[in-house]
Amino acid sequence: MVTLGSLRLSEGVHADFQKLNADINSPSASYILKLANRLYGENTAHFLPDFLEATQKYYQADLKTVDFIGAPEACRAAINSWVEQQTENKIKDLLKPGTVDTDTRLALVNAVYFKGNWKNPFKEANTKEMPFKIKQNETVPVQMMYQRKKLPYNYIADHDLQILELPYVGEELSMFILLPKESSDGSGPLLKVHSLETSSCKEKTQKLFCFTSVYLNLII
């Protein structure tokens, strides 16, 4: 008999995640942000009791036993249905055919749903079709909303990177838009964004943003 389950992080790390989950799912917030977790385990497998207790305590992730061996496609459909419910029907068919099979013993599923209102809302009339670049020399027409506004803005010269903050109502949460300089050699400009993982770059992004007048276009 094989027993599955391991949580090797320290108690403090799990407790921090527990607090984060509670803060995210706060019913008193000015936005809706739901984080839902669930374990789907093969009904013939055995899981460590301590593992199941910890996932429930810290992550509110209960175990749902399913028949991966006998009916993997039915399990996939059940998981997709749960995700769809948790995300207000926004995420459909999260798991594609073949994602789980007869060898699957445990699937940890995480679903996030967010709904918030901009502090500086876009006017419905300020919408028009604009080109959106998907490759170096290729664009597609899309509907974009636009506005001119003074917004928190930062520029990191070392990485030729512009950062714009779009706060939501209540200013508890914000969307951050990172815009790297367009490359001249055809290389992916998003590589510059990945380089921000270094601690020195993180410190630079945390510096005070200056309110700057910007003309902003966003895909609807």
CSV table of C-alpha atoms in Angstrom, one decimal:
chain,number,residue,atom,x,y,z
A,1,MET,CA,0.0,0.0,0.0
A,2,VAL,CA,1.3,3.4,-1.0
A,3,THR,CA,0.4,6.4,1.2
A,4,LEU,CA,0.5,9.8,-0.4
A,5,GLY,CA,0.9,13.3,1.1
A,6,SER,CA,3.6,15.7,2.2
A,7,LEU,CA,3.7,19.2,3.5
A,8,ARG,CA,7.3,20.1,4.2
A,9,LEU,CA,7.1,23.8,4.5
A,10,SER,CA,7.4,25.3,8.0
A,11,GLU,CA,4.4,26.0,10.2
A,12,GLY,CA,4.9,29.7,9.8
A,13,VAL,CA,4.7,29.6,6.0
A,14,HIS,CA,1.4,27.6,6.1
A,15,ALA,CA,0.1,30.1,8.7
A,16,ASP,CA,1.0,33.0,6.4
A,17,PHE,CA,-0.9,31.4,3.5
A,18,GLN,CA,-3.9,30.9,5.8
A,19,LYS,CA,-3.9,34.6,6.7
A,20,LEU,CA,-3.5,35.5,3.1
A,21,ASN,CA,-6.5,33.3,2.1
A,22,ALA,CA,-8.6,34.9,4.8
A,23,ASP,CA,-7.7,38.5,3.7
A,24,ILE,CA,-8.3,37.6,0.0
A,25,ASN,CA,-11.8,36.2,0.7
A,26,SER,CA,-12.8,39.0,3.1
A,27,PRO,CA,-16.6,39.6,2.7
A,28,SER,CA,-16.2,43.3,3.8
A,29,ALA,CA,-13.8,44.2,0.9
A,30,SER,CA,-14.9,46.7,-1.8
A,31,TYR,CA,-14.2,44.0,-4.4
A,32,ILE,CA,-15.0,40.3,-4.9
A,33,LEU,CA,-11.9,38.1,-4.9
A,34,LYS,CA,-12.5,34.5,-4.2
A,35,LEU,CA,-9.8,31.9,-3.9
A,36,ALA,CA,-11.0,28.3,-3.8
A,37,ASN,CA,-8.9,25.1,-3.5
A,38,ARG,CA,-9.8,21.5,-3.7
A,39,LEU,CA,-8.1,18.1,-3.8
A,40,TYR,CA,-9.3,15.4,-6.1
A,41,GLY,CA,-7.9,12.1,-5.0
A,42,GLU,CA,-8.2,8.6,-6.5
A,43,ASN,CA,-10.6,6.6,-4.3
A,44,THR,CA,-8.3,3.6,-4.0
A,45,ALA,CA,-5.3,5.7,-2.9
A,46,HIS,CA,-4.4,6.5,0.7
A,47,PHE,CA,-3.4,9.9,1.9
A,48,LEU,CA,-1.6,10.9,5.1
A,49,PRO,CA,-4.2,12.2,7.7
A,50,ASP,CA,-1.7,15.0,8.7
A,51,PHE,CA,-1.6,16.1,5.0
A,52,LEU,CA,-5.3,16.2,4.6
A,53,GLU,CA,-5.7,18.0,8.0
A,54,ALA,CA,-3.1,20.6,7.0
A,55,THR,CA,-4.6,21.3,3.5
A,56,GLN,CA,-8.0,21.8,5.1
A,57,LYS,CA,-6.8,24.0,8.0
A,58,TYR,CA,-4.5,26.3,6.1
A,59,TYR,CA,-5.9,26.3,2.5
A,60,GLN,CA,-9.5,25.3,3.0
A,61,ALA,CA,-8.9,22.5,0.5
A,62,ASP,CA,-11.1,19.5,1.2
A,63,LEU,CA,-10.5,16.1,-0.4
A,64,LYS,CA,-13.0,14.9,-3.0
A,65,THR,CA,-12.5,11.2,-3.8
A,66,VAL,CA,-13.0,10.3,-7.5
A,67,ASP,CA,-12.5,7.3,-9.8
A,68,PHE,CA,-9.5,8.4,-11.9
A,69,ILE,CA,-8.7,4.7,-12.7
A,70,GLY,CA,-12.2,3.7,-13.9
A,71,ALA,CA,-13.5,7.0,-15.3
A,72,PRO,CA,-10.9,9.7,-15.8
A,73,GLU,CA,-13.0,11.7,-18.3
A,74,ALA,CA,-15.9,11.8,-15.9
A,75,CYS,CA,-13.5,13.1,-13.2
A,76,ARG,CA,-12.2,15.7,-15.6
A,77,ALA,CA,-15.8,16.9,-16.3
A,78,ALA,CA,-16.5,17.1,-12.6
A,79,ILE,CA,-13.4,19.1,-11.9
A,80,ASN,CA,-14.2,21.5,-14.8
A,81,SER,CA,-17.8,21.9,-13.5
A,82,TRP,CA,-16.5,22.8,-10.0
A,83,VAL,CA,-14.1,25.4,-11.4
A,84,GLU,CA,-16.8,26.9,-13.5
A,85,GLN,CA,-19.1,27.3,-10.5
A,86,GLN,CA,-16.3,28.8,-8.4
A,87,THR,CA,-15.4,31.4,-11.1
A,88,GLU,CA,-19.0,32.5,-11.8
A,89,ASN,CA,-18.9,30.6,-15.2
A,90,LYS,CA,-15.9,32.6,-16.3
A,91,ILE,CA,-13.4,29.7,-16.6
A,92,LYS,CA,-14.7,26.8,-18.7
A,93,ASP,CA,-12.9,23.6,-19.5
A,94,LEU,CA,-9.9,24.3,-17.4
A,95,LEU,CA,-8.7,20.7,-17.9
A,96,LYS,CA,-8.4,19.7,-21.5
A,97,PRO,CA,-9.1,16.1,-22.7
A,98,GLY,CA,-6.2,13.8,-21.6
A,99,THR,CA,-5.1,16.1,-18.7
A,100,VAL,CA,-6.0,13.4,-16.2
A,101,ASP,CA,-5.9,9.7,-17.0
A,102,THR,CA,-5.8,6.3,-15.3
A,103,ASP,CA,-2.4,7.0,-13.8
A,104,THR,CA,-3.6,10.2,-12.0
A,105,ARG,CA,-3.8,9.8,-8.2
A,106,LEU,CA,-4.2,13.4,-7.0
A,107,ALA,CA,-5.1,16.7,-8.6
A,108,LEU,CA,-4.8,19.9,-6.7
A,109,VAL,CA,-7.2,22.5,-8.2
A,110,ASN,CA,-7.0,26.2,-7.5
A,111,ALA,CA,-9.7,28.6,-8.8
A,112,VAL,CA,-9.5,32.4,-8.5
A,113,TYR,CA,-12.4,34.8,-9.3
A,114,PHE,CA,-12.1,38.6,-9.2
A,115,LYS,CA,-14.5,41.4,-9.8
A,116,GLY,CA,-13.7,45.0,-9.0
A,117,ASN,CA,-14.5,48.5,-10.2
A,118,TRP,CA,-11.9,50.9,-11.4
A,119,LYS,CA,-11.3,54.0,-9.2
A,120,ASN,CA,-11.1,55.9,-12.5
A,121,PRO,CA,-13.7,54.1,-14.7
A,122,PHE,CA,-13.5,54.1,-18.5
A,123,LYS,CA,-16.4,55.8,-20.3
A,124,GLU,CA,-18.4,53.4,-22.4
A,125,ALA,CA,-18.3,56.0,-25.3
A,126,ASN,CA,-14.5,55.9,-25.2
A,127,THR,CA,-14.3,52.6,-27.0
A,128,LYS,CA,-13.0,52.0,-30.5
A,129,GLU,CA,-11.3,49.5,-32.7
A,130,MET,CA,-7.5,49.7,-32.6
A,131,PRO,CA,-4.6,47.5,-33.8
A,132,PHE,CA,-3.1,45.2,-31.1
A,133,LYS,CA,0.3,43.8,-31.7
A,134,ILE,CA,0.6,40.0,-31.2
A,135,LYS,CA,4.0,39.6,-32.8
A,136,GLN,CA,6.9,41.8,-34.0
A,137,ASN,CA,5.3,42.5,-37.3
A,138,GLU,CA,1.7,41.3,-36.8
A,139,THR,CA,-1.3,43.1,-35.4
A,140,VAL,CA,-5.0,42.3,-35.1
A,141,PRO,CA,-8.0,44.7,-34.8
A,142,VAL,CA,-9.6,44.6,-31.3
A,143,GLN,CA,-12.0,46.8,-29.3
A,144,MET,CA,-10.2,49.0,-26.9
A,145,MET,CA,-11.3,51.4,-24.2
A,146,TYR,CA,-9.2,54.5,-23.6
A,147,GLN,CA,-8.8,57.5,-21.3
A,148,ARG,CA,-6.4,60.3,-20.5
A,149,LYS,CA,-5.7,60.5,-16.8
A,150,LYS,CA,-3.1,61.3,-14.2
A,151,LEU,CA,-2.1,57.9,-12.8
A,152,PRO,CA,0.8,56.5,-10.7
A,153,TYR,CA,3.7,55.9,-13.0
A,154,ASN,CA,7.2,54.6,-12.7
A,155,TYR,CA,10.1,54.1,-15.1
A,156,ILE,CA,13.0,51.8,-14.6
A,157,ALA,CA,15.8,53.1,-16.8
A,158,ASP,CA,18.1,50.0,-16.3
A,159,HIS,CA,15.4,47.8,-18.0
A,160,ASP,CA,13.7,50.4,-20.3
A,161,LEU,CA,10.5,49.5,-18.5
A,162,GLN,CA,7.4,51.6,-17.9
A,163,ILE,CA,5.1,50.7,-15.0
A,164,LEU,CA,1.5,52.0,-14.6
A,165,GLU,CA,-0.8,51.5,-11.6
A,166,LEU,CA,-4.5,51.3,-12.1
A,167,PRO,CA,-6.2,51.3,-8.6
A,168,TYR,CA,-9.6,49.8,-8.0
A,169,VAL,CA,-12.3,51.4,-5.8
A,170,GLY,CA,-11.1,51.5,-2.2
A,171,GLU,CA,-7.5,51.4,-3.3
A,172,GLU,CA,-6.9,48.1,-1.6
A,173,LEU,CA,-6.0,46.4,-4.9
A,174,SER,CA,-4.5,47.7,-8.1
A,175,MET,CA,-3.6,46.4,-11.5
A,176,PHE,CA,0.0,47.0,-12.5
A,177,ILE,CA,0.8,47.2,-16.2
A,178,LEU,CA,4.4,46.6,-17.3
A,179,LEU,CA,5.4,47.9,-20.7
A,180,PRO,CA,8.9,47.0,-21.9
A,181,LYS,CA,10.5,49.0,-24.8
A,182,GLU,CA,9.9,47.4,-28.1
A,183,SER,CA,12.9,45.4,-29.2
A,184,SER,CA,14.7,46.4,-32.4
A,185,ASP,CA,16.2,42.9,-33.0
A,186,GLY,CA,13.0,40.9,-32.9
A,187,SER,CA,13.7,39.4,-29.6
A,188,GLY,CA,10.9,39.0,-27.0
A,189,PRO,CA,10.5,42.3,-25.0
A,190,LEU,CA,8.9,40.3,-22.2
A,191,LEU,CA,12.3,38.9,-21.3
A,192,LYS,CA,12.9,42.3,-19.7
A,193,VAL,CA,9.9,41.7,-17.5
A,194,HIS,CA,11.1,38.3,-16.4
A,195,SER,CA,14.4,40.0,-15.3
A,196,LEU,CA,12.5,41.9,-12.6
A,197,GLU,CA,12.6,38.8,-10.4
A,198,THR,CA,16.0,40.0,-9.1
A,199,SER,CA,15.8,41.7,-5.7
A,200,SER,CA,17.5,44.9,-6.9
A,201,CYS,CA,14.8,45.3,-9.6
A,202,LYS,CA,12.0,44.7,-7.0
A,203,GLU,CA,13.4,47.4,-4.9
A,204,LYS,CA,13.3,49.8,-7.8
A,205,THR,CA,9.7,49.0,-8.6
A,206,GLN,CA,8.7,49.7,-5.0
A,207,LYS,CA,9.9,53.3,-5.2
A,208,LEU,CA,7.3,56.0,-5.0
A,209,PHE,CA,5.3,56.3,-8.2
A,210,CYS,CA,4.8,59.8,-9.6
A,211,PHE,CA,1.3,60.9,-10.8
A,212,THR,CA,1.8,61.4,-14.6
A,213,SER,CA,-0.7,62.2,-17.3
A,214,VAL,CA,-1.0,59.2,-19.6
A,215,TYR,CA,-3.1,58.2,-22.5
A,216,LEU,CA,-4.1,54.6,-21.9
A,217,ASN,CA,-5.6,52.0,-24.2
A,218,LEU,CA,-6.8,48.7,-22.8
A,219,ILE,CA,-8.4,45.7,-24.5
A,220,ILE,CA,-12.0,45.1,-23.4
